[in-house]
Coordinates of C-alpha atoms in Angstrom, one line a residue:
Chain P
X1399 CA 17.1 -4.4 -32.0
X1400 CA 19.0 -3.7 -28.9
X1401 CA 22.1 -1.7 -29.3
X1402 CA 24.9 -3.6 -27.7
X1403 CA 26.4 -0.5 -26.1
X1404 CA 23.3 0.9 -24.4
X1405 CA 22.4 -2.5 -22.9
X1406 CA 25.9 -2.7 -21.7
X1407 CA 25.5 0.7 -20.2
X1408 CA 22.4 -0.3 -18.3
X1409 CA 24.1 -3.4 -16.9
X1410 CA 27.2 -1.4 -16.0
X1411 CA 25.1 1.2 -14.2
X1412 CA 23.9 -1.4 -11.8
X1413 CA 26.9 -3.7 -11.7
X1414 CA 28.1 -2.6 -8.2
X1415 CA 24.7 -3.1 -6.6
X1416 CA 23.7 -6.0 -4.5
X1417 CA 21.1 -8.1 -6.3
X1418 CA 21.1 -6.0 -9.5
X1419 CA 18.7 -8.0 -11.7
X1420 CA 15.4 -6.3 -11.0
X1421 CA 16.8 -2.7 -11.4
X1422 CA 18.4 -3.9 -14.7
X1423 CA 15.2 -5.4 -16.0
X1424 CA 13.3 -2.2 -15.1
X1425 CA 15.7 -0.1 -17.0
X1426 CA 15.8 -2.4 -20.1
X1427 CA 12.0 -2.4 -20.3
X1428 CA 11.9 1.4 -19.9
X1429 CA 14.4 1.8 -22.7
X1430 CA 13.0 -0.8 -25.1
X1431 CA 9.4 -1.3 -24.1
X1432 CA 10.0 -5.0 -23.6
X1433 CA 12.7 -7.5 -22.6
X1434 CA 13.7 -9.5 -25.7
X1435 CA 15.5 -12.8 -26.0
X1436 CA 18.6 -10.9 -27.0
X1437 CA 18.4 -8.8 -23.8
X1438 CA 17.9 -11.9 -21.7
X1439 CA 21.0 -13.5 -23.2
X1440 CA 23.1 -10.4 -22.7
X1441 CA 22.0 -9.9 -19.1
X1442 CA 22.5 -13.6 -18.2
X1443 CA 26.0 -13.4 -19.6
X1444 CA 26.8 -10.2 -17.7
X1445 CA 25.5 -11.5 -14.4
X1446 CA 26.8 -15.0 -14.8
X1447 CA 23.3 -16.5 -14.6
X1448 CA 21.6 -19.0 -16.9
X1449 CA 19.2 -17.7 -19.5
X1450 CA 16.5 -19.8 -17.8
X1451 CA 17.1 -18.0 -14.5
X1452 CA 16.7 -14.6 -16.1
X1453 CA 13.7 -15.5 -18.1
X1454 CA 12.2 -17.1 -15.1
X1455 CA 12.4 -13.8 -13.2
X1456 CA 11.0 -11.9 -16.2
X1457 CA 8.0 -14.2 -16.5
X1458 CA 7.3 -14.0 -12.7
X1459 CA 6.6 -10.3 -12.5
X1460 CA 3.5 -8.6 -14.0
X1461 CA 5.4 -5.5 -14.9
X1462 CA 7.7 -7.1 -17.4
X1463 CA 6.8 -8.0 -20.9
X1464 CA 8.6 -10.3 -23.4
X1465 CA 7.1 -8.9 -26.5
X1466 CA 6.7 -5.3 -27.8
X1467 CA 3.3 -3.7 -27.8
X1468 CA 3.5 -0.2 -29.2
X1469 CA -0.1 0.7 -28.3
X1470 CA -0.6 3.3 -25.5
X1471 CA -1.7 1.8 -22.3
X1472 CA -4.1 2.7 -19.4
X1473 CA -4.0 0.8 -16.2
X1474 CA -7.4 0.5 -14.5
X1475 CA -7.6 -0.4 -10.8
X1476 CA -9.7 -3.5 -10.4
X1477 CA -9.2 -4.2 -6.7
X1478 CA -11.9 -4.3 -4.0
X1479 CA -12.0 -0.6 -3.0
X1480 CA -12.5 0.5 -6.6
X1481 CA -14.9 -2.4 -7.2
X1482 CA -17.1 -1.0 -4.4
X1483 CA -17.2 2.3 -6.4
X1484 CA -18.2 0.8 -9.7
X1485 CA -14.9 -0.1 -11.4
X1486 CA -16.2 -3.2 -13.0
X1487 CA -18.8 -1.6 -15.3
X1488 CA -16.3 1.1 -15.9
X1489 CA -13.7 -1.4 -17.1
X1490 CA -16.2 -2.9 -19.5
X1491 CA -16.8 0.6 -20.9
X1492 CA -13.1 1.2 -21.2
X1493 CA -12.7 -2.0 -23.2
X1494 CA -15.5 -0.9 -25.5
X1495 CA -14.1 2.5 -26.4
X1496 CA -10.5 1.4 -26.4
X1497 CA -11.0 -1.2 -29.1
X1498 CA -7.8 -2.5 -30.4
X1499 CA -6.1 1.0 -30.3
X1500 CA -5.4 1.3 -26.6
X1501 CA -4.2 -1.4 -24.2
X1502 CA -6.4 -1.6 -21.1
X1503 CA -4.5 -3.3 -18.3
X1504 CA -5.6 -4.4 -14.9
X1505 CA -3.8 -3.1 -11.9
X1506 CA -4.6 -4.2 -8.3
X1507 CA -4.5 -1.0 -6.2
X1508 CA -3.0 2.3 -6.9
X1509 CA -3.5 3.5 -3.3
X1510 CA -6.3 5.9 -4.2
X1511 CA -8.8 3.7 -2.5
X1512 CA -11.0 6.5 -1.0
X1513 CA -11.5 8.2 -4.4
X1514 CA -12.0 5.4 -6.9
X1515 CA -12.4 4.3 -9.5
X1516 CA -8.9 5.2 -10.4
X1517 CA -6.4 4.7 -13.3
X1518 CA -2.8 5.3 -14.2
X1519 CA -1.3 6.3 -17.5
X1520 CA 2.5 6.2 -17.4
X1521 CA 3.2 7.7 -13.9
X1522 CA 0.1 10.0 -14.0
X1523 CA -2.8 9.1 -11.7
X1524 CA -6.5 9.8 -12.1
X1525 CA -9.3 9.3 -9.5
X1526 CA -13.1 9.7 -9.2
X1527 CA -13.4 8.4 -12.8
X1528 CA -16.8 8.1 -14.5
X1529 CA -17.6 7.1 -18.1
X1530 CA -17.1 10.7 -19.4
X1531 CA -13.8 11.2 -17.7
X1532 CA -12.5 7.8 -18.7
X1533 CA -13.6 8.3 -22.3
X1534 CA -11.7 11.6 -22.4
X1535 CA -8.5 10.0 -21.1
X1536 CA -8.6 7.1 -23.5
X1537 CA -9.5 9.4 -26.4
X1538 CA -6.5 11.6 -25.7
X1539 CA -4.1 8.6 -25.8
Chain V
X366 CA 0.8 38.1 -1.4
X367 CA -1.6 35.4 -0.3
X368 CA 0.0 32.1 0.6
X369 CA -2.0 29.1 -0.5
X370 CA -1.2 25.6 0.7
X371 CA -2.1 22.6 -1.5
X372 CA -1.1 19.0 -1.2
X373 CA 1.1 17.3 -3.7
X374 CA 0.1 13.8 -2.5
X375 CA -0.7 11.4 -5.4
X376 CA -4.4 11.3 -4.4
X377 CA -4.7 15.1 -4.4
X378 CA -3.0 15.1 -7.8
X379 CA -5.3 12.4 -9.1
X380 CA -8.2 14.6 -8.1
X381 CA -6.8 17.6 -9.9
X382 CA -4.5 19.4 -7.5
X383 CA -2.0 20.4 -10.1
X384 CA -4.4 22.5 -12.1
X385 CA -5.7 24.1 -9.0
X386 CA -2.2 25.0 -7.8
X387 CA -1.4 26.4 -11.3
X388 CA -4.5 28.6 -11.2
X389 CA -3.7 30.1 -7.8
X390 CA -0.1 30.8 -9.0
X391 CA -1.5 32.5 -12.1
X392 CA -3.6 34.7 -9.8
X393 CA -0.4 35.9 -8.1
X394 CA -0.5 33.7 -5.0
X395 CA 2.5 32.0 -3.4
X396 CA 1.7 28.3 -3.6
X397 CA 3.2 25.9 -1.0
X398 CA 2.9 22.2 -1.7
X399 CA 2.5 20.2 1.4
X400 CA 1.6 16.6 2.4
X401 CA -2.1 15.7 2.6
X402 CA -4.2 16.1 5.7
X403 CA -5.9 12.8 4.7
X404 CA -9.4 14.2 4.2
X405 CA -9.6 12.7 0.8
X406 CA -13.2 13.6 0.1
X407 CA -12.1 17.2 0.2
X408 CA -9.2 16.9 -2.1
X409 CA -8.0 19.0 -3.8
X410 CA -8.0 20.8 -0.4
X411 CA -6.8 24.4 -0.4
X412 CA -5.6 26.1 2.8
X413 CA -5.3 29.8 3.3
X414 CA -4.4 31.1 6.8
X415 CA -5.5 27.9 8.3
X416 CA -8.9 27.9 6.7
X417 CA -9.7 25.0 4.4
X418 CA -11.7 24.9 1.1
X419 CA -12.5 21.7 -0.7
X420 CA -12.9 20.1 -3.0
X421 CA -11.7 22.9 -5.2
X422 CA -11.6 23.2 -9.0
X423 CA -9.5 25.9 -10.9
X424 CA -12.8 27.8 -11.5
X425 CA -13.2 28.3 -7.7
X426 CA -9.9 30.0 -7.2
X427 CA -11.1 33.6 -7.8
X428 CA -14.1 33.3 -5.6
X429 CA -12.0 31.8 -2.8
X430 CA -9.5 34.7 -3.0
X431 CA -12.4 37.2 -3.0
X432 CA -13.9 35.7 0.1
X433 CA -16.9 34.6 -1.7
X434 CA -16.6 30.8 -1.4
X435 CA -18.4 30.1 1.8
X436 CA -20.0 27.0 0.4
X437 CA -16.5 25.4 -0.1
X438 CA -15.2 26.5 3.3
X439 CA -14.7 23.9 6.0
X440 CA -13.4 26.4 8.6
X441 CA -10.2 25.9 10.4
X442 CA -8.7 22.6 9.2
X443 CA -7.1 21.8 12.6
X444 CA -10.5 22.2 14.3
X445 CA -12.4 20.0 11.8
X446 CA -13.9 17.0 13.6
X447 CA -12.2 14.5 11.3
X448 CA -8.8 16.0 12.3
X449 CA -9.5 17.1 15.9
X450 CA -10.8 13.7 17.0
X451 CA -7.7 11.8 15.9
X452 CA -4.6 10.8 17.8
X453 CA -1.8 11.5 15.3
X454 CA 1.5 10.1 16.4
X455 CA 2.8 8.7 13.1
X456 CA 1.0 11.1 10.9
X457 CA 1.6 14.2 13.1
X458 CA 3.0 16.1 10.2
X459 CA 0.4 15.2 7.6
X460 CA -0.9 18.3 5.9
X461 CA 1.5 20.5 7.8
X462 CA 5.0 20.2 6.4
X463 CA 6.6 20.3 3.0
X464 CA 7.6 16.6 2.5
X465 CA 11.2 17.3 1.3
X466 CA 12.0 20.2 3.6
X467 CA 14.6 19.2 6.1
X468 CA 13.9 22.5 7.8
X469 CA 10.2 21.7 8.3
X470 CA 11.1 18.2 9.5
X471 CA 13.6 19.4 12.1
X472 CA 11.2 22.2 13.3
X473 CA 8.4 19.7 13.9
X474 CA 10.6 17.4 16.1
X475 CA 12.3 15.4 13.4
X476 CA 15.5 13.6 14.3
X477 CA 14.8 13.9 18.0
X478 CA 14.2 10.2 18.2
X479 CA 17.4 9.3 16.4
X480 CA 19.3 11.7 18.6
X481 CA 17.9 10.0 21.7
X482 CA 18.6 6.6 20.3
X483 CA 22.2 7.5 19.6
X484 CA 22.8 8.1 23.3
X485 CA 21.6 4.5 24.1
X486 CA 23.3 1.1 23.8
X487 CA 21.7 -1.3 21.2
X488 CA 20.4 -3.3 24.1
X489 CA 18.7 -0.3 25.6
X490 CA 17.2 0.7 22.3
X491 CA 15.6 -2.8 22.0
X492 CA 14.4 -2.5 25.6
X493 CA 12.6 0.7 24.7
X494 CA 11.0 -0.9 21.7
X495 CA 9.8 -3.8 23.8
X496 CA 8.4 -1.4 26.4
X497 CA 6.5 0.6 23.7
X498 CA 4.5 -2.5 22.8
X499 CA 4.8 -1.6 19.2
X500 CA 3.7 -4.6 17.0
X501 CA 4.4 -5.0 13.3
X502 CA 1.7 -3.1 11.5
X503 CA 1.8 -5.4 8.5
X504 CA -0.8 -7.8 9.7
X505 CA 0.8 -10.5 11.8
X506 CA 1.3 -8.1 14.7
X507 CA 4.6 -9.6 15.8
X508 CA 6.3 -7.5 18.6
X509 CA 8.9 -5.3 16.8
X510 CA 11.2 -5.2 19.8
X511 CA 11.6 -9.0 19.9
X512 CA 12.3 -9.1 16.1
X513 CA 15.0 -6.4 16.5
X514 CA 16.5 -8.2 19.5
X515 CA 16.8 -11.4 17.5
X516 CA 18.8 -9.6 14.8
X517 CA 20.8 -7.7 17.4
X518 CA 21.9 -11.0 18.9
X519 CA 22.4 -12.8 15.6
X520 CA 25.9 -13.3 14.3
X521 CA 26.7 -11.9 10.9
X522 CA 29.3 -9.9 9.2
X523 CA 26.6 -7.8 7.6
X524 CA 23.1 -7.1 8.7
X525 CA 20.3 -5.4 7.0
X526 CA 17.2 -3.3 7.7
X527 CA 14.5 -3.9 5.0
X528 CA 11.4 -1.8 4.8
X529 CA 8.5 -3.6 3.2
X530 CA 6.8 -0.9 1.2
X531 CA 5.3 -3.4 -1.2
X532 CA 2.1 -4.1 0.8
X533 CA -0.4 -3.6 -1.9
X534 CA -3.6 -4.3 -0.1
X535 CA -6.6 -2.7 -1.7
X536 CA -8.2 -0.2 0.7
X537 CA -4.8 0.8 2.1
X538 CA -2.8 3.9 1.3
X539 CA -1.1 4.9 4.6
X540 CA 2.3 3.6 3.4
X541 CA 1.9 5.7 0.2
X542 CA 0.9 8.8 2.1
X543 CA 3.7 8.4 4.7
X544 CA 6.4 7.9 2.0
X545 CA 5.1 10.8 -0.1
X546 CA 4.2 13.1 2.8
X547 CA 6.8 12.4 5.5
X548 CA 9.7 10.4 4.0
X549 CA 12.3 11.5 6.6
X550 CA 10.1 9.9 9.3
X551 CA 10.5 6.5 7.7
X552 CA 14.2 7.2 7.1
X553 CA 14.7 8.1 10.8
X554 CA 12.9 5.0 11.9
X555 CA 15.2 2.8 9.8
X556 CA 18.3 4.5 11.0
X557 CA 17.2 3.8 14.6
X558 CA 16.7 0.1 13.7
X559 CA 20.2 0.2 12.3
X560 CA 21.6 1.4 15.6
X561 CA 19.7 -1.2 17.5
X562 CA 20.8 -4.1 15.5
X563 CA 24.2 -3.1 14.1
X564 CA 23.0 -3.1 10.5
X565 CA 24.8 -0.7 8.3
X566 CA 22.4 -0.7 5.3
X567 CA 18.7 -0.5 4.7
X568 CA 16.6 -1.2 1.7
X569 CA 13.2 0.3 1.0
X570 CA 11.4 -2.0 -1.4
X571 CA 8.5 0.0 -2.9
X572 CA 5.7 -1.3 -5.1
X573 CA 5.9 0.0 -8.7
X574 CA 2.3 1.1 -8.5
X575 CA 3.5 4.0 -6.4
X576 CA 5.8 6.0 -8.7
X577 CA 5.3 9.2 -6.7
X578 CA 6.4 7.5 -3.5
X579 CA 9.4 6.1 -5.2
X580 CA 10.5 9.5 -6.5
X581 CA 9.9 11.1 -3.1
X582 CA 11.8 8.5 -1.2
X583 CA 14.7 8.7 -3.6
X584 CA 15.0 12.4 -3.2
X585 CA 14.6 12.2 0.6
X586 CA 17.3 9.5 0.9
X587 CA 19.7 11.8 -1.0
X588 CA 18.9 14.8 1.1
X589 CA 19.2 13.1 4.5
X590 CA 22.2 10.8 3.7
X591 CA 24.7 12.9 5.8
X592 CA 22.3 13.0 8.8
X593 CA 22.0 9.2 9.1
X594 CA 25.5 8.3 8.1
X595 CA 27.2 5.8 8.5
X596 CA 23.9 4.1 8.0
X597 CA 22.8 4.1 4.3
X598 CA 19.6 3.5 2.6
X599 CA 18.8 2.3 -1.0
X600 CA 15.5 2.4 -2.7
X601 CA 14.3 -0.5 -4.8
X602 CA 11.2 -0.8 -6.9
X603 CA 9.0 -3.9 -7.1
X604 CA 7.6 -5.2 -10.4
X605 CA 3.9 -5.7 -9.9
X606 CA 3.8 -8.9 -7.9
X607 CA 1.4 -8.7 -4.9
X608 CA 3.0 -11.7 -3.2
X609 CA 6.3 -9.7 -2.8
X610 CA 4.5 -7.9 0.1
X611 CA 5.1 -11.3 1.9
X612 CA 8.4 -10.8 3.7
X613 CA 10.3 -13.8 2.4
X614 CA 9.1 -13.2 -1.2
X615 CA 10.3 -9.7 -0.9
X616 CA 13.7 -10.8 0.2
X617 CA 14.0 -13.1 -2.9
X618 CA 12.9 -10.3 -5.1
X619 CA 15.5 -7.9 -3.6
X620 CA 18.1 -10.5 -4.4
X621 CA 17.0 -10.5 -8.0
X622 CA 15.1 -13.8 -7.9
X623 CA 11.5 -14.8 -8.6
X624 CA 9.4 -13.6 -5.7
X625 CA 8.7 -17.0 -4.3
X626 CA 8.0 -17.5 -0.7
X627 CA 10.7 -19.1 1.5
X628 CA 9.8 -21.8 4.0
X629 CA 10.4 -20.7 7.6
X630 CA 12.6 -21.5 9.5
X631 CA 15.1 -20.0 9.1
X632 CA 13.6 -16.7 10.1
X633 CA 14.8 -13.6 8.2
X634 CA 16.1 -12.4 11.6
X635 CA 18.7 -15.2 11.4
X636 CA 19.1 -15.7 7.6
X637 CA 17.4 -12.9 5.6
X638 CA 18.7 -10.8 2.8
X639 CA 21.7 -12.5 1.1
X640 CA 21.7 -15.0 4.0
X641 CA 22.4 -12.2 6.6
X642 CA 20.4 -11.4 9.7
X643 CA 17.7 -9.0 8.6
X644 CA 15.0 -6.9 10.2
X645 CA 12.1 -6.7 7.9
X646 CA 9.3 -4.3 9.0
X647 CA 6.7 -2.5 7.1
X648 CA 6.4 1.3 6.6
X649 CA 4.0 2.0 9.4
X650 CA 6.0 0.0 11.9
X651 CA 9.3 1.8 11.1
X652 CA 7.5 5.2 10.9
X653 CA 6.2 4.7 14.4
X654 CA 9.7 4.3 15.8
X655 CA 10.8 8.0 15.9
X656 CA 7.9 8.9 18.2
X657 CA 8.8 6.1 20.6
X658 CA 12.3 7.5 21.0
X659 CA 11.4 11.2 20.9
X660 CA 8.7 10.9 23.5
X661 CA 9.5 7.7 25.4
X662 CA 8.3 4.2 25.2
X663 CA 5.7 4.8 27.9
X664 CA 4.2 7.7 26.0
X665 CA 3.5 5.4 23.1
X666 CA 2.3 2.5 25.2
X667 CA -0.2 4.7 27.0
X668 CA -2.4 4.6 23.9
X669 CA -4.4 1.6 22.9
X670 CA -6.2 -1.3 24.5
X671 CA -5.1 -4.8 25.7
X672 CA -2.0 -6.0 23.9
X673 CA -2.6 -3.6 21.0
X674 CA -0.6 -0.5 22.0
X675 CA -0.2 2.8 20.4
X676 CA -2.1 4.0 17.4
X677 CA -3.2 2.6 14.0
X678 CA -3.5 4.8 10.9
X679 CA -6.9 3.4 9.8
X680 CA -7.6 3.9 6.1
X681 CA -11.3 4.6 5.3
X682 CA -11.8 3.4 1.7
X683 CA -14.2 2.2 -0.9
X684 CA -17.8 3.4 -1.0
X685 CA -17.5 5.8 2.0
X686 CA -18.6 9.4 2.3
X687 CA -15.6 10.7 4.3
X688 CA -12.8 8.5 3.0
X689 CA -9.2 9.1 4.1
X690 CA -6.6 8.5 6.7
X691 CA -7.7 8.4 10.3
X692 CA -5.1 7.7 12.9
X693 CA -6.5 6.6 16.3
X694 CA -5.6 4.6 19.3
X695 CA -6.7 0.9 19.2
X696 CA -10.1 0.2 20.7
X697 CA -12.4 2.4 18.5
X698 CA -15.2 0.2 17.2
X699 CA -15.6 -0.7 13.5
X700 CA -19.1 0.9 13.5
X701 CA -17.7 4.2 14.8
X702 CA -15.1 4.2 12.0
X703 CA -17.6 3.5 9.3
X704 CA -20.7 5.4 10.4
X705 CA -19.5 8.2 12.7
X706 CA -16.1 9.0 11.2
X707 CA -16.7 7.8 7.7
X708 CA -20.3 9.1 7.4
X709 CA -21.6 5.9 5.9
X710 CA -21.6 5.2 2.2
X711 CA -20.7 7.7 -0.5
X712 CA -23.7 6.4 -2.5
X713 CA -26.1 7.1 0.3
X714 CA -27.3 3.5 0.3
X715 CA -27.2 1.2 3.3
X716 CA -23.8 -0.4 4.2
X717 CA -23.9 -4.1 3.3
X718 CA -20.4 -5.2 4.1
X719 CA -17.0 -3.9 5.2
X720 CA -13.8 -5.6 4.3
X721 CA -11.1 -5.0 6.9
X722 CA -7.5 -5.8 6.3
X723 CA -7.2 -5.8 2.5
X724 CA -7.9 -8.5 0.0
X725 CA -7.1 -11.2 2.5
X726 CA -9.3 -9.7 5.2
X727 CA -12.8 -10.8 6.2
X728 CA -16.1 -9.1 5.2
X729 CA -18.1 -7.9 8.2
X730 CA -21.8 -7.3 8.2
X731 CA -23.2 -4.2 10.2
X732 CA -24.2 -6.7 13.0
X733 CA -20.5 -6.9 13.9
X734 CA -20.0 -3.2 14.0
X735 CA -19.4 -3.2 17.8
X736 CA -16.1 -5.1 17.3
X737 CA -13.3 -2.9 18.7
X738 CA -10.3 -2.3 16.5
X739 CA -7.8 -4.5 18.3
X740 CA -5.8 -7.5 17.0
X741 CA -7.3 -10.0 19.5
X742 CA -10.9 -8.7 19.1
X743 CA -10.7 -9.1 15.4
X744 CA -9.2 -12.6 15.6
X745 CA -12.1 -13.5 17.9
X746 CA -14.6 -12.8 15.2
X747 CA -12.6 -14.6 12.4
X748 CA -11.2 -11.4 11.0
X749 CA -7.9 -9.5 10.9
X750 CA -6.8 -5.9 11.1
X751 CA -4.1 -6.4 8.6
X752 CA -2.8 -3.2 7.3
X753 CA -5.7 -1.2 8.8
X754 CA -7.7 -0.8 5.6
X755 CA -11.5 -0.5 5.9
X756 CA -13.3 -0.9 2.6
X757 CA -17.0 -0.2 2.6
X758 CA -19.6 -1.8 0.2
X759 CA -23.2 -0.7 -0.1
X760 CA -26.2 -3.0 -0.6
X761 CA -25.6 -3.4 -4.3
X762 CA -22.5 -5.5 -3.6
X763 CA -22.8 -9.2 -4.6
X764 CA -20.9 -11.1 -1.9
X765 CA -20.6 -14.3 -4.0
X766 CA -18.9 -12.2 -6.7
X767 CA -16.5 -10.8 -4.0
X768 CA -15.8 -14.3 -2.7
X769 CA -15.0 -15.4 -6.2
X770 CA -12.8 -12.4 -6.7
X771 CA -10.8 -13.3 -3.6
X772 CA -10.0 -16.7 -5.1
X773 CA -9.4 -15.2 -8.5
X774 CA -7.0 -12.6 -7.1
X775 CA -5.1 -15.4 -5.1
X776 CA -4.8 -17.4 -8.3
X777 CA -3.5 -14.4 -10.3
X778 CA -1.0 -13.4 -7.6
X779 CA 0.1 -16.8 -6.3
X780 CA 3.9 -17.4 -6.4
X781 CA 3.1 -21.0 -7.3
X782 CA 5.4 -22.5 -4.7
X783 CA 2.8 -24.4 -2.7
X784 CA -0.1 -26.4 -4.0
X785 CA -2.9 -25.3 -1.7
X786 CA -2.5 -21.7 -3.0
X787 CA -1.6 -22.4 -6.6
X788 CA -4.2 -25.0 -7.3
X789 CA -6.7 -24.3 -4.5
X790 CA -7.4 -20.8 -5.6
X791 CA -8.3 -22.0 -9.1
X792 CA -10.5 -24.8 -7.9
X793 CA -12.0 -22.2 -5.5
X794 CA -13.4 -19.9 -8.1
X795 CA -14.5 -22.7 -10.3
X796 CA -16.5 -24.1 -7.4
X797 CA -18.0 -20.7 -6.6
X798 CA -19.1 -20.5 -10.2
X799 CA -20.9 -23.8 -9.9
X800 CA -22.6 -22.7 -6.7
X801 CA -23.8 -19.5 -8.3
X802 CA -25.0 -21.4 -11.3
X803 CA -27.1 -23.6 -9.0
X804 CA -25.1 -26.7 -9.5
X805 CA -25.3 -28.9 -6.3
X806 CA -25.0 -25.8 -4.1
X807 CA -25.0 -27.4 -0.7
X808 CA -22.3 -30.0 -1.5
X809 CA -20.2 -27.4 -3.4
X810 CA -20.4 -25.0 -0.5
X811 CA -19.1 -27.8 1.8
X812 CA -16.3 -28.3 -0.7
X813 CA -15.3 -24.6 -0.6
X814 CA -15.3 -24.8 3.2
X815 CA -13.0 -27.8 3.0
X816 CA -10.8 -26.2 0.5
X817 CA -10.5 -23.1 2.7
X818 CA -9.4 -25.3 5.6
X819 CA -6.7 -26.8 3.4
X820 CA -5.5 -23.4 2.3
X821 CA -5.6 -21.9 5.8
X822 CA -3.4 -24.6 7.3
X823 CA -1.5 -25.9 4.3
X824 CA -0.4 -22.8 2.4
X825 CA 3.2 -21.5 3.0
X826 CA 2.3 -17.8 3.4
X827 CA -0.5 -15.4 4.1
X828 CA -1.7 -15.1 0.4
X829 CA -3.0 -18.7 0.3
X830 CA -3.4 -18.9 4.0
X831 CA -5.6 -15.9 4.4
X832 CA -7.7 -16.0 1.2
X833 CA -10.2 -18.1 3.2
X834 CA -11.0 -15.0 5.4
X835 CA -12.8 -13.1 2.6
X836 CA -14.3 -16.3 1.2
X837 CA -15.6 -17.8 4.3
X838 CA -16.8 -14.5 5.9
X839 CA -18.8 -13.8 2.7
X840 CA -20.4 -17.3 2.9
X841 CA -21.0 -17.1 6.7
X842 CA -22.4 -13.6 6.9
X843 CA -24.2 -13.3 3.5
X844 CA -25.5 -16.8 2.7
X845 CA -28.4 -15.4 0.8
X846 CA -26.0 -14.2 -1.9
X847 CA -24.9 -17.7 -2.6
X848 CA -28.0 -19.9 -2.1
X849 CA -30.9 -17.7 -2.9
X850 CA -29.8 -17.9 -6.5
X851 CA -30.3 -21.7 -6.2
X852 CA -33.7 -21.5 -4.5
X853 CA -34.9 -18.9 -7.0

């Protein structure tokens, strides 16, 4: 459940900005792990938008999620430069060892294209991954 | 006490630079964190008295300090052929300065461009930009001076400078390196754009996949605010939509909307952010500006070939031995970049294809390696320079799979506004699947070609409009990967 006060605080922190919706959504997701119906209703009311407008924005961007998923996540780069260094078989390996315990997500480019395959956990980045290194990362999550 | 210089660029960190830095600190060294030289195959690269060692692990630290690590030494970094053969205008400080040190920035010529521009009228600033020949480094190659002049002359109570730092092309990392390694350079370029056009505010819209760059830019904006006042800059973070690298999508996203493409006209220079006249340039374009004003438009224009003036920070990526950032004047050939500078593939196998310009760029076979790096020369062989990314594939690559991926990526990232992109991309990979499965290959290949024509001329923006480049170049140059499967 979203605490009324803290959601208000997030909205208030961005109220003076031009085009505040994305910064608000980033902060709500960071605080709650997802953007709930309740949050959408409150944000829409605060910004004088319709709920459809806000949920339309939430659904457009890959970074935002509507439902909670408490599992730890690893984001594997699946773009061309990492593909050329074997990211596809590595992704299959990641899925196998992650099982249902860890969320393996796709990301298209982390800007580490000369040292792929690469991955990101939270804001931490990892390059030159092979099966051993990736297994260690996923195992430690 | 020994002074050890180690980069804190995200790639260096991803390769283990933090642990290496900690180890040297434990051994009593003074550790200075700098930007990256861009020699990525050597990261983590350690520099002591100008001599480089790399790639270094924590276990190597003691041997390096004891002078017993000759195998890791590359000699003087500044004399290394990869560095010495470059023309570094935009990346002149790479590897040399501490990214957030205002002192280092000023000592290496920082703010000289802004100072020079402050002595000029807006009109004179724009004239300098035109004379420099600087073209937008985001792909379309539109002359920056003309764009700035349009905004300068446009009527509007407010005007904006928007830096597009959401160009998420695979195989490119120059934006990330510049923002992490030399953030004041971008800030200075934006401030000059503000002077030229009368804009009081700038936004830097950075992709969320670059959290290190976001943090660095935020810190740099705080530190430099008094130096660029009254111009102010705000950092915004994207939300994982590739299409927001398209300028009009980015503007919608900044306004808090779905990142859907806008039809042009009106041009952003007339009606951009919040309906106001807006300069929108990418990171490399704006970061090239301080040099133009510090050294003169002619000094910049003296580099390059034809109508491609100045330098391009080329990004050597993918399966390449010496991957990294290589800034050079336009005109170097693709083959020189891949074979001579890049050293061929990292796997040691023959090069099969090189994709230039990110996911929307064409795949080139080695037979086109004599193509000079130049906007017009690449257009002539049905390719594009784009953001300057060069992604190498060895002979294990399956070009039908790469062509399929291009469509799949376009489908995943389409904003959905126009039908050629939204539907065409899905039909595209379905049809490639049929070809690969041997289902009426000749007629389905013709169908893909027809679909690509429709996307190229019918899509609203470069995502749908340029997806045909990787697809058709794969079919044209590597037909065996599509039809041999049928014959066999």
